[in-house]
PDB file of C-alpha atoms in Angstrom:
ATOM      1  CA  UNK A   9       0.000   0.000   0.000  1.00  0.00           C
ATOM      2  CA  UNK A  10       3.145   2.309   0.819  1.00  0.00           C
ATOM      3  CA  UNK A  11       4.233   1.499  -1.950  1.00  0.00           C
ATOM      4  CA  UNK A  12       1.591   2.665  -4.145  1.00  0.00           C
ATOM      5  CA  UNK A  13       1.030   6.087  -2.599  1.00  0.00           C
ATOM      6  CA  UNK A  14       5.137   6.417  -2.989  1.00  0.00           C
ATOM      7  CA  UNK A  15       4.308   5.836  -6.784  1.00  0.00           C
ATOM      8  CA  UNK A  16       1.209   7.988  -7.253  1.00  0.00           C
ATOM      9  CA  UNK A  17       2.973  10.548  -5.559  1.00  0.00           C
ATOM     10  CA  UNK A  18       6.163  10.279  -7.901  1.00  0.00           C
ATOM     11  CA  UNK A  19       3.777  10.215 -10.842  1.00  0.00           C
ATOM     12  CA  UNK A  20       1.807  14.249  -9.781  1.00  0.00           C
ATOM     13  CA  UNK A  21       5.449  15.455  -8.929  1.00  0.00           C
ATOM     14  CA  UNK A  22       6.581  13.921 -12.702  1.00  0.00           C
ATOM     15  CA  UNK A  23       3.255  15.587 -14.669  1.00  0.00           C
ATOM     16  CA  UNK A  24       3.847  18.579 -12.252  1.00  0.00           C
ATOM     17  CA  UNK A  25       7.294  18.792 -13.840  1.00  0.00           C
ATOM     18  CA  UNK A  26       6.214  18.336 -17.467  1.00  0.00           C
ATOM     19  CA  UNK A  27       3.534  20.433 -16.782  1.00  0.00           C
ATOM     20  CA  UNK A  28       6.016  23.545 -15.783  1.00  0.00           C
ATOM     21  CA  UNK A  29       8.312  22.740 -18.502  1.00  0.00           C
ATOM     22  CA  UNK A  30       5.819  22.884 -21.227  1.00  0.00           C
ATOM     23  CA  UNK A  31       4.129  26.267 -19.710  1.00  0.00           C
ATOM     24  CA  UNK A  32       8.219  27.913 -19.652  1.00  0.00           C
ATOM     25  CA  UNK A  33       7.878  26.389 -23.303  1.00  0.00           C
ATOM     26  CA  UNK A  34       4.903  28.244 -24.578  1.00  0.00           C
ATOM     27  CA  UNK A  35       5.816  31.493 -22.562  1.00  0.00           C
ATOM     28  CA  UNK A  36       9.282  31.292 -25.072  1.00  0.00           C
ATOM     29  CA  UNK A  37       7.093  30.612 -27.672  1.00  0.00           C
ATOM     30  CA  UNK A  38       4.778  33.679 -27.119  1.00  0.00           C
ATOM     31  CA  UNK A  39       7.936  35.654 -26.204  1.00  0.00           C
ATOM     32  CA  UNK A  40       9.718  34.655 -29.821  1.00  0.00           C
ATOM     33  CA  UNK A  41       6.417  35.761 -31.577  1.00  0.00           C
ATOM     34  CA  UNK A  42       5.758  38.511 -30.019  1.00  0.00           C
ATOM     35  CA  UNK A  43       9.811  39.844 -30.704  1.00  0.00           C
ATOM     36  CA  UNK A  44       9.298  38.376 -34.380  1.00  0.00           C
ATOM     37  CA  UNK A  45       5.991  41.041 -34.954  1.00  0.00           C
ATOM     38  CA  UNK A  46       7.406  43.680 -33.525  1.00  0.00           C
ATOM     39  CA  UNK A  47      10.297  43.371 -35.691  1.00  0.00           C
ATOM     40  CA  UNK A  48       8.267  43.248 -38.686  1.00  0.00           C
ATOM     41  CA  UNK A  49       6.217  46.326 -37.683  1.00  0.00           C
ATOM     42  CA  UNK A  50       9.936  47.981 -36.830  1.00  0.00           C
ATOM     43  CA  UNK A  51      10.711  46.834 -40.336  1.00  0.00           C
ATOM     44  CA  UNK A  52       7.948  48.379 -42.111  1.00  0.00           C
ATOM     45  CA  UNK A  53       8.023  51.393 -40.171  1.00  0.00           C
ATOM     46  CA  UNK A  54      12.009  52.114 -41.044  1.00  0.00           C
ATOM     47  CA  UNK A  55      11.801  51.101 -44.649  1.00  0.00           C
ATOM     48  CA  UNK A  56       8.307  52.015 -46.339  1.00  0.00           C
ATOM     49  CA  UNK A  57       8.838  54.140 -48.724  1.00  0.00           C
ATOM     50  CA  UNK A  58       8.510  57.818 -47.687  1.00  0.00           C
ATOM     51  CA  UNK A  59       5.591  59.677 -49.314  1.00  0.00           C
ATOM     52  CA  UNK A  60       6.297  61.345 -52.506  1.00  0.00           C
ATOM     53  CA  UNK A  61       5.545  65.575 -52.540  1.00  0.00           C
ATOM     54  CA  UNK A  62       2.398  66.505 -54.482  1.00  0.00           C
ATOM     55  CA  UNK A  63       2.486  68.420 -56.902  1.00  0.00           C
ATOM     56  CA  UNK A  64       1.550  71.986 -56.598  1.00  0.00           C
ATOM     57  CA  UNK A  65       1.025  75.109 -58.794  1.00  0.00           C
ATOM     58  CA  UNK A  66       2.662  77.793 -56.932  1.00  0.00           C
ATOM     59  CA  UNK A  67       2.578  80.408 -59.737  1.00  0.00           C
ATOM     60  CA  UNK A  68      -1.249  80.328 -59.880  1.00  0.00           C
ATOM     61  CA  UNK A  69      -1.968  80.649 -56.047  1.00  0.00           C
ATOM     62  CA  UNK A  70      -1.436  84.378 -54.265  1.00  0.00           C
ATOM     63  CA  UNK A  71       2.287  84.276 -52.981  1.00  0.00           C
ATOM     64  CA  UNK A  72       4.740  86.261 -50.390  1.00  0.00           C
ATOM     65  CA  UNK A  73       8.398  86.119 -51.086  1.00  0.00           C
ATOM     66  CA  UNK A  74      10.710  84.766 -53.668  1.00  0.00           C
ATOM     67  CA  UNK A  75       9.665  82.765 -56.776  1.00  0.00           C
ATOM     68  CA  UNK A  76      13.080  80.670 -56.093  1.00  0.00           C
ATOM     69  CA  UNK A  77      13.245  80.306 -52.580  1.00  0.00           C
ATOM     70  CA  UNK A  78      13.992  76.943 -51.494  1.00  0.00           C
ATOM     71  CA  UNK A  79      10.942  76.466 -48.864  1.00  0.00           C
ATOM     72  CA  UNK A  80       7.701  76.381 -50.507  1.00  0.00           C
ATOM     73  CA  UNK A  81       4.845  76.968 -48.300  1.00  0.00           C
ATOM     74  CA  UNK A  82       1.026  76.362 -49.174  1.00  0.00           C
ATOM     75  CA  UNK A  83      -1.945  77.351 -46.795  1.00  0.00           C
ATOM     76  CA  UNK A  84      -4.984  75.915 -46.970  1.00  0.00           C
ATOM     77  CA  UNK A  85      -7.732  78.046 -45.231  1.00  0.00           C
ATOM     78  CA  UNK A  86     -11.675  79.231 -45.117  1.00  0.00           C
ATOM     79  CA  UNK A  87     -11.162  83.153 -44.497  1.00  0.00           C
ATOM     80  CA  UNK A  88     -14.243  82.436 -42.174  1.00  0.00           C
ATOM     81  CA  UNK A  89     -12.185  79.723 -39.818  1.00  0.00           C
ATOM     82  CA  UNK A  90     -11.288  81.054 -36.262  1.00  0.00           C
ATOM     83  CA  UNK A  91      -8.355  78.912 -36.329  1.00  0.00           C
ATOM     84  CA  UNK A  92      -7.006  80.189 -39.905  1.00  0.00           C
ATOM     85  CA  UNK A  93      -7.719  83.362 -38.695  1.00  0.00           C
ATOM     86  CA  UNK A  94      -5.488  82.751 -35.173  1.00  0.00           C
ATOM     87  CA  UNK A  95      -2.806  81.667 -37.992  1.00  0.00           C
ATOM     88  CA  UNK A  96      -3.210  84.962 -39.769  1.00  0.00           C
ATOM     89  CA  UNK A  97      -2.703  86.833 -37.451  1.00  0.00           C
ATOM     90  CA  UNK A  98      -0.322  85.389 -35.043  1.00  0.00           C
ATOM     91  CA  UNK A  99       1.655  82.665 -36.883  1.00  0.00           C
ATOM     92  CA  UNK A 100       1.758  83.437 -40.423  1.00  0.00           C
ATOM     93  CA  UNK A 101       3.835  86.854 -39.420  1.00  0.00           C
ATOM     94  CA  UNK A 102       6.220  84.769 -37.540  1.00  0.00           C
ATOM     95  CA  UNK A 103       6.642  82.745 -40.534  1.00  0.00           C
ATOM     96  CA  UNK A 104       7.113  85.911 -42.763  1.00  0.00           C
ATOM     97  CA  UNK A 105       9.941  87.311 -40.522  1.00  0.00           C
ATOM     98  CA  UNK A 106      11.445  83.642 -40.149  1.00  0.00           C
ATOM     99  CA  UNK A 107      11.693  82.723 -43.672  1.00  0.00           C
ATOM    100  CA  UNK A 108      10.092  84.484 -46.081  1.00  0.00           C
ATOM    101  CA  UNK A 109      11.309  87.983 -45.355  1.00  0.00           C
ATOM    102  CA  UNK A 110      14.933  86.154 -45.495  1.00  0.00           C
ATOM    103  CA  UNK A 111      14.637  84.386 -48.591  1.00  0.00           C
ATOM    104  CA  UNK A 112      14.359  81.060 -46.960  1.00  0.00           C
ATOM    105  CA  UNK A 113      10.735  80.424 -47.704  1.00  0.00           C
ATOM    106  CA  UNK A 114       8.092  81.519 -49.778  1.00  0.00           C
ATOM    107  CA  UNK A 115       4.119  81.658 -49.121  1.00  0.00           C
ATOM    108  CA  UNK A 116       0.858  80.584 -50.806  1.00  0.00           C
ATOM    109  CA  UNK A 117      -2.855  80.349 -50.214  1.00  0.00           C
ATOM    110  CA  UNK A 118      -5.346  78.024 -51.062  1.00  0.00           C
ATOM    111  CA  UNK A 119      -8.880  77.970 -50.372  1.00  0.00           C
ATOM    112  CA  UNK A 120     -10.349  75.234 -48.639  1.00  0.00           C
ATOM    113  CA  UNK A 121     -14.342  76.026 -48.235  1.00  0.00           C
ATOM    114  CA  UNK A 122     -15.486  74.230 -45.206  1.00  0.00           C
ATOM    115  CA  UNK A 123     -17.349  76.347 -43.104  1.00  0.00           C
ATOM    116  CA  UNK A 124     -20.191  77.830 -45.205  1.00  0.00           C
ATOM    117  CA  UNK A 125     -21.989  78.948 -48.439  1.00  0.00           C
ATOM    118  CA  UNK A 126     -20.101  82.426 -47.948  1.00  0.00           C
ATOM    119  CA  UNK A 127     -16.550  80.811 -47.267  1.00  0.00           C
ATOM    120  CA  UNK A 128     -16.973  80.577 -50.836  1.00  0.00           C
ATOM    121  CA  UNK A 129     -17.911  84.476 -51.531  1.00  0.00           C
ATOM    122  CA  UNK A 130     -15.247  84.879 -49.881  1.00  0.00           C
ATOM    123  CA  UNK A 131     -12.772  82.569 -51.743  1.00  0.00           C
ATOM    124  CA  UNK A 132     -14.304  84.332 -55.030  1.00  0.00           C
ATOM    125  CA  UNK A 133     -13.172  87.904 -53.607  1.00  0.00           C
ATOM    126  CA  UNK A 134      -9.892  86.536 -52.414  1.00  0.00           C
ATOM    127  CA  UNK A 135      -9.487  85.104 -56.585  1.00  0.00           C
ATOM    128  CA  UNK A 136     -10.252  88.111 -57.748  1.00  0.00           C
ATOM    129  CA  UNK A 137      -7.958  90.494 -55.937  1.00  0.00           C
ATOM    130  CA  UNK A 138      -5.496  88.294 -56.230  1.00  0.00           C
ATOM    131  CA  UNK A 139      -5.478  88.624 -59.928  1.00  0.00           C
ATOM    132  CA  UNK A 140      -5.802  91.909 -59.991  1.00  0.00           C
ATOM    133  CA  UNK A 141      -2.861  92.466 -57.606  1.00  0.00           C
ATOM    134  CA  UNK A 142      -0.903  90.009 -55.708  1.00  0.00           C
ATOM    135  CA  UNK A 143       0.239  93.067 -53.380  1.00  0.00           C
ATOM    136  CA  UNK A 144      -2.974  93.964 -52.696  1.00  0.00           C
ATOM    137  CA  UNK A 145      -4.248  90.899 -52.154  1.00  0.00           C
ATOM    138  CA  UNK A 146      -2.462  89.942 -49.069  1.00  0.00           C
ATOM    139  CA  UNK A 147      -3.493  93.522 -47.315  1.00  0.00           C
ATOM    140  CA  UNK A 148      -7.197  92.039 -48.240  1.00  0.00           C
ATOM    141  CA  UNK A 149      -6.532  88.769 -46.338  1.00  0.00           C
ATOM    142  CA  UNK A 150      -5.154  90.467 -43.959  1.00  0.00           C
ATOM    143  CA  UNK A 151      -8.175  92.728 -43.567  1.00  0.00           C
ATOM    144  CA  UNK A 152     -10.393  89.224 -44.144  1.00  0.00           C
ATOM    145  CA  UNK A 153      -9.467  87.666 -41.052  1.00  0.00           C
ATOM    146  CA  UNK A 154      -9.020  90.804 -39.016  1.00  0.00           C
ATOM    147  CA  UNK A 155     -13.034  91.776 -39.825  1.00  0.00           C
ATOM    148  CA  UNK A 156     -14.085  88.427 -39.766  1.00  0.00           C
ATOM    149  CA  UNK A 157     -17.647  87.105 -38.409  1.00  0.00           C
ATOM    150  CA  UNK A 158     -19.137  84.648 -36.528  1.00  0.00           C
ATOM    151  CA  UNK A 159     -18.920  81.350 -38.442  1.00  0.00           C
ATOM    152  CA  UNK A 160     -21.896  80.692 -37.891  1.00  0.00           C
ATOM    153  CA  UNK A 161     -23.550  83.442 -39.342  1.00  0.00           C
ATOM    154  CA  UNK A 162     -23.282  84.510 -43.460  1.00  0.00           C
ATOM    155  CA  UNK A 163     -21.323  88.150 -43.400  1.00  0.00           C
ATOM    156  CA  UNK A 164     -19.132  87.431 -46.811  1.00  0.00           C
ATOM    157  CA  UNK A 165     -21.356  89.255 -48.543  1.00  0.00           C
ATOM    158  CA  UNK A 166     -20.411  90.439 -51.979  1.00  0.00           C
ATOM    159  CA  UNK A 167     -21.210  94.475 -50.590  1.00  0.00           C
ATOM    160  CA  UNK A 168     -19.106  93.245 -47.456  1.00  0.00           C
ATOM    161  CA  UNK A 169     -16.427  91.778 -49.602  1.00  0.00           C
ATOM    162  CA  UNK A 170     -16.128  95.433 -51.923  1.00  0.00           C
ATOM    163  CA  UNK A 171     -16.600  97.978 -48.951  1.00  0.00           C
ATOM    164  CA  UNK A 172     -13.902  96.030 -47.192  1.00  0.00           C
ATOM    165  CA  UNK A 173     -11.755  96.481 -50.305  1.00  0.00           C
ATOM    166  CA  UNK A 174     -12.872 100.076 -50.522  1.00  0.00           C
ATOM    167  CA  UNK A 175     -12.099 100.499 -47.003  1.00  0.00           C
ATOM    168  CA  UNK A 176      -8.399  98.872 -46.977  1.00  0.00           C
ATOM    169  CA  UNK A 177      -8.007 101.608 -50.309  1.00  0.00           C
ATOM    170  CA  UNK A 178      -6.948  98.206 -52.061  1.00  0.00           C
ATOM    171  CA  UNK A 179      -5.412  99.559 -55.919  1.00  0.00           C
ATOM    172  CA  UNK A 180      -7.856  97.685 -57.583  1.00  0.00           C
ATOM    173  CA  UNK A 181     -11.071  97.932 -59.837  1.00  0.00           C
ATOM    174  CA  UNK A 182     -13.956  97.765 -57.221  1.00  0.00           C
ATOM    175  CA  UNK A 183     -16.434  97.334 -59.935  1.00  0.00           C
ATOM    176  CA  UNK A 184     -15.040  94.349 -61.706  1.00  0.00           C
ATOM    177  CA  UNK A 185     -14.158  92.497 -57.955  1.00  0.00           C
ATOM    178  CA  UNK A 186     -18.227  93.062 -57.492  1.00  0.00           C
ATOM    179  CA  UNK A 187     -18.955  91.339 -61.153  1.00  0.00           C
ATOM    180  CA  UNK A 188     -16.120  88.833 -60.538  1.00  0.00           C
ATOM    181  CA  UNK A 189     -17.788  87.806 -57.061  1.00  0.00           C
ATOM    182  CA  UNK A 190     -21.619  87.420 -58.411  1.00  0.00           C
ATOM    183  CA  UNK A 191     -20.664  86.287 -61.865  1.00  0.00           C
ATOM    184  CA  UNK A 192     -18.641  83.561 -59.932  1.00  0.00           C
ATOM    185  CA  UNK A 193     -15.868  84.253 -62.528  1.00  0.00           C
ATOM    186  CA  UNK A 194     -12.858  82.377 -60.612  1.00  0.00           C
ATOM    187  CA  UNK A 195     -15.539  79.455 -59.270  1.00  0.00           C
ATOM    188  CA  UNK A 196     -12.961  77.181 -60.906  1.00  0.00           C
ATOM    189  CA  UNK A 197     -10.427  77.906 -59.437  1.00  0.00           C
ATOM    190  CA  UNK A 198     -11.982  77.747 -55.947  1.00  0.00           C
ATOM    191  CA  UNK A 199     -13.205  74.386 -57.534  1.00  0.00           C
ATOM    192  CA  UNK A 200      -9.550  72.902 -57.929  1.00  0.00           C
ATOM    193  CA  UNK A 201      -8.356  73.973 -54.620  1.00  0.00           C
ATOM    194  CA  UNK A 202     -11.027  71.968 -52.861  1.00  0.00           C
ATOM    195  CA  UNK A 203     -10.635  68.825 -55.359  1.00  0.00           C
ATOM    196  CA  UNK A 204      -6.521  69.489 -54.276  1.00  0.00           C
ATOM    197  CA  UNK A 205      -7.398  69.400 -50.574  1.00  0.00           C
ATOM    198  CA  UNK A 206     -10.224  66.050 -50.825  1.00  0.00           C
ATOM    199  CA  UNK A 207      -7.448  64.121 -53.053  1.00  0.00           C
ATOM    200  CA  UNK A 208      -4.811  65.106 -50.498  1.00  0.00           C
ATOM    201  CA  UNK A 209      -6.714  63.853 -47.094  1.00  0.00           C
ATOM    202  CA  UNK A 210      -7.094  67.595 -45.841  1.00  0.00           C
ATOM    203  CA  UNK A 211      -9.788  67.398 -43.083  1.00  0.00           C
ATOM    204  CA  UNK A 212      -9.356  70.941 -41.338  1.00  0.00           C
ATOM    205  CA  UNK A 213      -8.116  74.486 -41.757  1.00  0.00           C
ATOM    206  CA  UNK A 214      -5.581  75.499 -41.353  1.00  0.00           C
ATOM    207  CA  UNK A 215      -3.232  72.576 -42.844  1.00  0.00           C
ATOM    208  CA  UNK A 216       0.063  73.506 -44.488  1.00  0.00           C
ATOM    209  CA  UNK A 217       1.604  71.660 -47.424  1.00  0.00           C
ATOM    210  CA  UNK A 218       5.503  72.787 -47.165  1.00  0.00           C
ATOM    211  CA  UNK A 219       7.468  71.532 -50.179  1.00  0.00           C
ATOM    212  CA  UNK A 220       4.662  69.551 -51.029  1.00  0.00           C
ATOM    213  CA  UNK A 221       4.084  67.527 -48.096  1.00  0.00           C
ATOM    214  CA  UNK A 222       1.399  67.918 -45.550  1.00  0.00           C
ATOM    215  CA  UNK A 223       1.672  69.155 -42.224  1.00  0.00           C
ATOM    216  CA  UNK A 224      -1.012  68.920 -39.495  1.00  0.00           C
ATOM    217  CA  UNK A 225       0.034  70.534 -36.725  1.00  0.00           C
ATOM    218  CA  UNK A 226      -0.464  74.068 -38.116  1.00  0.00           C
ATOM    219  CA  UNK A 227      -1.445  75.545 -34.596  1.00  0.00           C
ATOM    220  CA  UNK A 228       2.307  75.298 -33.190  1.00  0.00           C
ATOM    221  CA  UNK A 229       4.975  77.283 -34.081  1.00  0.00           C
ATOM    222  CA  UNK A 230       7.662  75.720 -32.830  1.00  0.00           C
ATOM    223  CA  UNK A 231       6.393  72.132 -34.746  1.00  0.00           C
ATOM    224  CA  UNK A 232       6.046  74.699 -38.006  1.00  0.00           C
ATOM    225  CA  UNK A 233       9.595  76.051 -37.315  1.00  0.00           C
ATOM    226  CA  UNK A 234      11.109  72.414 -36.877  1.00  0.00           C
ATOM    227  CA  UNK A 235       9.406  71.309 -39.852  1.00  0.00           C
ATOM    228  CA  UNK A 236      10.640  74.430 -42.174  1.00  0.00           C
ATOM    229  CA  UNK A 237      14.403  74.198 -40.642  1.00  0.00           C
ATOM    230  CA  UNK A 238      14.191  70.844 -41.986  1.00  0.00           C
ATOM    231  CA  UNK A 239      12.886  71.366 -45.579  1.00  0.00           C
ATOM    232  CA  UNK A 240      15.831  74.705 -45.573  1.00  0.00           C
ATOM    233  CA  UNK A 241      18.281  71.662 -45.309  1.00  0.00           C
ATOM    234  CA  UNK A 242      16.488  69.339 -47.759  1.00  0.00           C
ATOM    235  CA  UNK A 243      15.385  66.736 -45.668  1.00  0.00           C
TER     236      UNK A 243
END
């Protein structure tokens, strides 16, 4: 009888054993795996390719600062945005005395209509000063975001749009921005820049395209200043 209990007990102790030895097993196993994924995510990570630049038309778009400097900067905004007009007026002249006004960087807008059926009265006036006068144009923007309304309400009027033209004394014909707003003459234009920023996953305004890849994080300087020093040295 002893010696059965002595061999019952010999036999738990051996499965016991086995039993340890094939859970240190499966923990190596799980271990190995886990090492071998993470590896291949590593892998992926390191060497996908990197995103090509889009193309962009700079010469058609309103523009600040040299045709050849080596920075190419693209805003995408809706002139009745709060946040594009915090970046008006608070990071886009940090940018100008950064870069642009040294010959590092030059600057473009695009519209992006995304707030209302005036964001795009407004991009029409924006068109139409701009080819009138590129100089002029950017003392309109300026005057755009500085005047501008609650987004919820419709104040890009077409009379709003002129008198604030009138009122900035903007060297321009007053008359023909007023036909070129109702007549919707640059609506193709306004057209292309919002097929540019669906094709190109934009989803808010501001977003920044510099050297013709996107940047999100258009609300921080310092993350706009990192990512400019960058494209200065080509990377």
């Amino acid at each position: 009888m002893k010696k059965n209990t002595a061999n019952k007990a010999s036999y738990k102790e051996q499965r016991k054993l086995e039993a340890q030895k094939q859970q240190r097993t499966t923990r190596r196993l799980i271990w190995i795996t886990v090492i071998f994924i993470v590896a291949i995510i590593a892998a992926v990570i390191i060497f996908q390719p990197k995103a090509a630049p889009v193309e962009i038309a700079y010469d058609t778009m309103p523009s600040l600062g040299a045709a050849n400097a080596p920075v190419k900067i693209v805003e995408l905004g809706d002139y009745k945005c709060p946040s594009c007009q915090y970046f008006s007026q608070q990071l886009e002249p940090q940018i100008k005395k950064d870069y642009i006004d040294k010959g590092l960087a030059s600057f473009h807008f695009m519209n992006f209509t995304i707030i209302g059926p005036d964001s795009n009265t407004a991009a029409l006036a924006g068109q139409s000063v701009f080819h009138q006068n590129n100089d002029a144009y950017w003392k309109f923007y300026d005057a755009l975001y500085k005047n501008q309304g609650d987004e919820k309400v419709q104040w890009a009027t077409p009379q709003f749009l002129v008198d604030l033209a009138k009122k900035e004394n903007l060297p321009i014909d007053y008359d023909k921005l007023m036909l070129d707003i109702t007549s919707k003459k640059y609506q193709n234009e306004v057209d292309a820049h919002n097929a540019f920023a669906r094709k190109n996953q934009v989803n808010s305004t501001p977003t920044l395209f510099i050297n013709g890849k996107k940047f999100d994080n258009s609300m921080d300087y310092n993350s706009i200043k990192a990512a400019i020093d960058k494209a200065v040295k080509g990377e």
